[in-house]
Amino acid sequence: AAKHDGGSNCLRYTAGMAGAVAGSAALGAELRQAIARGELFLEYQPIVALDDGRPIGVEALVRWAHPVRGVVAPIEFIPVAERTGLIVPLGDWVLREACRQLAAWSAEHGSPVASVNVNVSARQLTDASFPDRVVAALDTAGVAPDRLTIEITETTAVGLGDAVAHLEVLRRLGVRIALDDFGTDQSSLTLLQDLPVDEIKLDRSFLQRAGSGRREAMPAAVLALARAVGLEVVAEGVEVQQQADRLTALGYRAAQGYHFARPLSADAAGRLLSGTAVAGV
Ligand code: C2E
Ligand code: MG
Ligand code: MG
Ligand code: MG
């Protein structure tokens, strides 16, 4: 039965892939125009303190308001952008926009609101211009470096190259570095040992209930590891109260997920950050 199910999943997946691949050449050409046409936008998902649910920061997540396809998710166009090299200008736009928005929230609400996390791909991180681009985005917006966290994935950092040097430059300036989706790659521990990082984000797969006893032991183990090496941890993908309770009981202090808030428009996130709206929307 398992084999049969696997087979049908494979078929569906293959059919979906074929559609995605057929569309990707067209998507690549259009993506080139998307930035100039102002079709990209960011949503912001709050990162909250587990003790009282207050937002302590946001993660910027890019979307593409395609004129025909509607809103396209990053999973569909980030890989295309990575293959074509468009990720460099696209990522630069994301950095600038996230910093600009953070400054705008601070101006609107009269107080500095938290911090912003920005996802960065390998191609961007290893690009010679990366440190300068980050500094320019911060300077243009007038945002202090310690209000920005760069999220890199474990795969981003594989094949390191100049990645470590670039991260070190930024970190010396005060920019924070987070290792995203932690625990999903084979090289997690080596990277944790070798990369200059401040924080890890526990991958959401470790919170799923239908797991083995071993899977259920992972959040505690990762927290112990993080403490041993002096890093902060954010748990990703908290969807229900029970998960939040369990993380709190284990000693986690920060989390992110649909249970607290979905990715929000800039306006909605600004209201949440300024305390004029409550989480849970
Ligand atoms: P990520 O960086 O791990 O971001 C978290 C993803 O999980 C987001 O998906 C978010 O909407 C989703 N999520 C948040 N809470 C929950 C939850 O409780 N349950 C579930 N099932 N999902 C949750 P999204 O926005 O579709 O982004 C997917 C991925 O695309 C991101 O994963 C990141 O790797 C990439 N991405 C997004 N924006 C950017 C960007 O500006 N640049 C780059 N290079 N990659 C980006
Ligand atoms: Mg992320
Ligand atoms: Mg993640
Ligand atoms: Mg991810």
XYZ file of C-alpha atoms in Angstrom, residues 61-175:
115
model
C 9.021 37.438 2.651
C 8.926 38.360 -1.017
C 5.876 37.915 -3.276
C 5.319 38.710 -6.940
C 2.064 40.354 -7.962
C 2.092 38.924 -11.489
C -0.295 40.786 -13.813
C -1.823 37.543 -15.135
C -0.913 34.748 -12.726
C -1.868 36.657 -9.599
C 0.337 36.527 -6.518
C 3.214 34.110 -7.106
C 4.887 32.482 -4.080
C 8.669 32.668 -3.601
C 9.042 28.899 -3.928
C 8.022 29.325 -7.583
C 10.272 32.204 -8.600
C 13.235 32.287 -6.199
C 14.701 29.108 -7.772
C 14.249 30.690 -11.223
C 15.948 33.855 -9.991
C 18.806 31.783 -8.567
C 19.342 29.899 -11.837
C 19.352 33.051 -13.942
C 21.396 35.224 -11.606
C 18.447 37.595 -11.237
C 18.560 36.817 -7.531
C 21.314 39.429 -7.143
C 19.222 42.463 -8.234
C 16.053 40.887 -6.801
C 17.717 40.259 -3.453
C 19.108 43.766 -3.482
C 15.605 45.129 -3.958
C 14.365 43.017 -1.021
C 17.137 44.285 1.244
C 16.483 47.910 0.334
C 12.730 47.618 0.628
C 12.889 45.843 3.996
C 15.226 48.500 5.391
C 13.105 51.306 3.933
C 9.977 49.811 5.506
C 11.597 49.398 8.888
C 12.575 53.071 8.851
C 9.058 54.049 7.706
C 7.444 52.133 10.586
C 9.782 53.820 13.044
C 8.909 57.244 11.628
C 5.148 56.559 11.585
C 4.939 55.134 15.048
C 7.474 57.419 16.623
C 9.491 54.620 18.138
C 12.033 52.271 16.734
C 10.150 49.113 15.937
C 12.034 45.922 16.463
C 14.104 44.527 13.646
C 13.772 42.917 10.261
C 15.020 39.563 8.983
C 15.894 39.189 5.301
C 16.469 35.874 3.490
C 19.595 35.716 1.362
C 20.479 33.127 -1.299
C 23.937 31.638 -1.879
C 24.410 33.468 -5.162
C 23.783 36.791 -3.411
C 25.909 36.037 -0.384
C 28.943 35.024 -2.432
C 28.610 37.935 -4.869
C 31.573 40.294 -4.418
C 29.221 43.259 -4.034
C 27.158 41.743 -1.214
C 28.657 43.475 1.854
C 28.550 46.848 0.081
C 24.949 46.294 -0.974
C 23.904 45.574 2.597
C 25.698 48.655 3.896
C 24.130 50.786 1.149
C 20.635 49.494 1.969
C 21.122 50.319 5.663
C 22.657 53.736 4.987
C 20.037 54.781 2.445
C 17.242 53.920 4.867
C 19.052 55.217 7.940
C 18.724 51.895 9.733
C 21.277 50.767 12.338
C 23.033 47.504 11.402
C 21.884 45.716 14.551
C 18.270 46.047 13.407
C 18.941 43.776 10.428
C 19.255 39.991 10.546
C 20.443 38.151 7.455
C 18.918 34.660 7.200
C 21.006 32.122 5.369
C 20.039 28.505 4.866
C 22.378 25.648 5.432
C 22.383 24.993 1.695
C 23.145 28.675 1.093
C 26.342 28.300 2.976
C 27.497 25.048 1.428
C 30.362 25.586 -0.986
C 31.181 28.545 1.181
C 33.670 30.475 -0.989
C 33.548 34.117 0.053
C 30.435 33.545 2.114
C 32.270 33.357 5.429
C 34.356 36.461 4.715
C 31.234 38.406 3.724
C 29.357 37.306 6.824
C 32.301 38.282 9.002
C 32.445 41.776 7.495
C 28.736 42.307 8.120
C 28.820 40.842 11.578
C 31.642 43.173 12.583
C 29.377 46.050 11.542
C 26.673 44.718 13.854
C 24.410 42.934 11.368
